[in-house]
mmCIF file of C-alpha atoms in Angstrom:
data_model
loop_
_atom_site.group_PDB
_atom_site.id
_atom_site.type_symbol
_atom_site.label_atom_id
_atom_site.label_comp_id
_atom_site.label_asym_id
_atom_site.label_seq_id
_atom_site.Cartn_x
_atom_site.Cartn_y
_atom_site.Cartn_z
ATOM 1 C CA MET N 1 -117.385 -50.774 189.148
ATOM 2 C CA LYS N 2 -114.220 -52.884 188.118
ATOM 3 C CA LEU N 3 -114.424 -56.402 189.551
ATOM 4 C CA TYR N 4 -111.596 -57.432 186.953
ATOM 5 C CA SER N 5 -109.141 -55.344 185.409
ATOM 6 C CA ASN N 6 -105.785 -56.395 183.550
ATOM 7 C CA GLU N 7 -103.998 -54.826 180.965
ATOM 8 C CA GLU N 8 -105.949 -55.936 178.393
ATOM 9 C CA LYS N 9 -109.565 -55.819 179.161
ATOM 10 C CA THR N 10 -111.590 -53.930 181.898
ATOM 11 C CA PHE N 11 -115.205 -55.364 182.268
ATOM 12 C CA SER N 12 -117.683 -53.096 182.675
ATOM 13 C CA ASP N 13 -120.995 -53.414 185.097
ATOM 14 C CA SER N 14 -123.425 -54.810 182.094
ATOM 15 C CA GLU N 15 -120.629 -57.192 181.298
ATOM 16 C CA ILE N 16 -119.864 -58.175 184.657
ATOM 17 C CA LYS N 17 -123.709 -58.777 184.990
ATOM 18 C CA GLU N 18 -123.797 -60.707 181.846
ATOM 19 C CA LEU N 19 -121.332 -63.075 182.695
ATOM 20 C CA LYS N 20 -122.652 -63.586 186.018
ATOM 21 C CA ASN N 21 -126.082 -64.676 184.260
ATOM 22 C CA ILE N 22 -124.025 -67.230 182.028
ATOM 23 C CA PHE N 23 -122.658 -68.829 184.950
ATOM 24 C CA LYS N 24 -125.821 -69.277 186.504
ATOM 25 C CA ILE N 25 -127.156 -70.659 183.167
ATOM 26 C CA LEU N 26 -124.211 -73.018 182.941
ATOM 27 C CA ALA N 27 -124.734 -73.927 187.040
ATOM 28 C CA ILE N 28 -128.606 -74.852 186.219
ATOM 29 C CA THR N 29 -127.642 -76.828 183.162
ATOM 30 C CA LEU N 30 -124.874 -79.127 184.678
ATOM 31 C CA LYS N 31 -126.758 -79.466 187.933
ATOM 32 C CA ALA N 32 -129.782 -80.801 185.243
ATOM 33 C CA CYS N 33 -127.130 -82.761 183.100
ATOM 34 C CA LEU N 34 -125.809 -84.451 186.629
ATOM 35 C CA THR N 35 -129.765 -85.006 187.681
ATOM 36 C CA HIS N 36 -130.557 -86.783 184.332
ATOM 37 C CA GLU N 37 -127.372 -89.239 184.423
ATOM 38 C CA GLN N 38 -128.018 -90.081 188.293
ATOM 39 C CA LEU N 39 -131.512 -90.938 187.071
ATOM 40 C CA VAL N 40 -130.378 -93.034 184.481
ATOM 41 C CA ILE N 41 -127.792 -94.564 186.684
ATOM 42 C CA GLU N 42 -130.959 -95.518 189.004
ATOM 43 C CA THR N 43 -132.876 -96.535 186.134
ATOM 44 C CA GLU N 44 -130.156 -99.038 185.039
ATOM 45 C CA LYS N 45 -129.700 -100.131 188.637
ATOM 46 C CA ARG N 46 -133.340 -100.885 188.963
ATOM 47 C CA LYS N 47 -133.132 -102.858 185.698
ATOM 48 C CA GLU N 48 -130.633 -104.966 187.022
ATOM 49 C CA VAL N 49 -132.180 -105.734 190.485
ATOM 50 C CA GLN N 50 -135.557 -106.584 188.601
ATOM 51 C CA LYS N 51 -133.431 -108.977 186.018
ATOM 52 C CA ALA N 52 -131.917 -110.570 188.937
ATOM 53 C CA LEU N 53 -135.676 -110.822 190.632
ATOM 54 C CA GLU N 54 -137.119 -112.626 187.529
ATOM 55 C CA ARG N 55 -134.320 -115.068 187.595
ATOM 56 C CA SER N 56 -134.676 -115.878 191.054
ATOM 57 C CA GLU N 57 -138.081 -116.075 190.524
ATOM 58 C CA ARG N 58 -137.641 -118.595 187.733
ATOM 59 C CA LYS N 59 -135.181 -120.874 190.090
ATOM 60 C CA TYR N 60 -137.482 -120.833 192.658
ATOM 61 C CA GLN N 61 -140.235 -122.374 190.466
ATOM 62 C CA TRP N 62 -138.433 -124.664 188.714
ATOM 63 C CA TRP N 63 -136.930 -126.169 192.389
ATOM 64 C CA LEU N 64 -140.623 -126.011 193.573
ATOM 65 C CA LYS N 65 -141.795 -128.213 190.415
ATOM 66 C CA ILE N 66 -139.157 -130.611 191.289
ATOM 67 C CA CYS N 67 -140.096 -130.679 195.071
ATOM 68 C CA LEU N 68 -143.980 -131.228 194.079
ATOM 69 C CA LYS N 69 -143.024 -134.017 191.588
ATOM 70 C CA GLU N 70 -140.949 -135.608 194.261
ATOM 71 C CA SER N 71 -143.388 -135.512 196.842
ATOM 72 C CA LEU N 72 -146.486 -137.245 194.711
#
């Protein structure tokens, strides 16, 4: 079976099978890299949200202290 042929090279069945396996491995590796990158991005976003929540909580506590002092 010839899947691809040109003047320079004709691929054998075993070479075609090997190339298919290489491309499968490359696809799996790429998917894993993209998944990892997405996890890194999501983790960074969570950290930013957590920092924003902490800042808001500190501001809320500060205002609460002021209100309590003024009410006394």
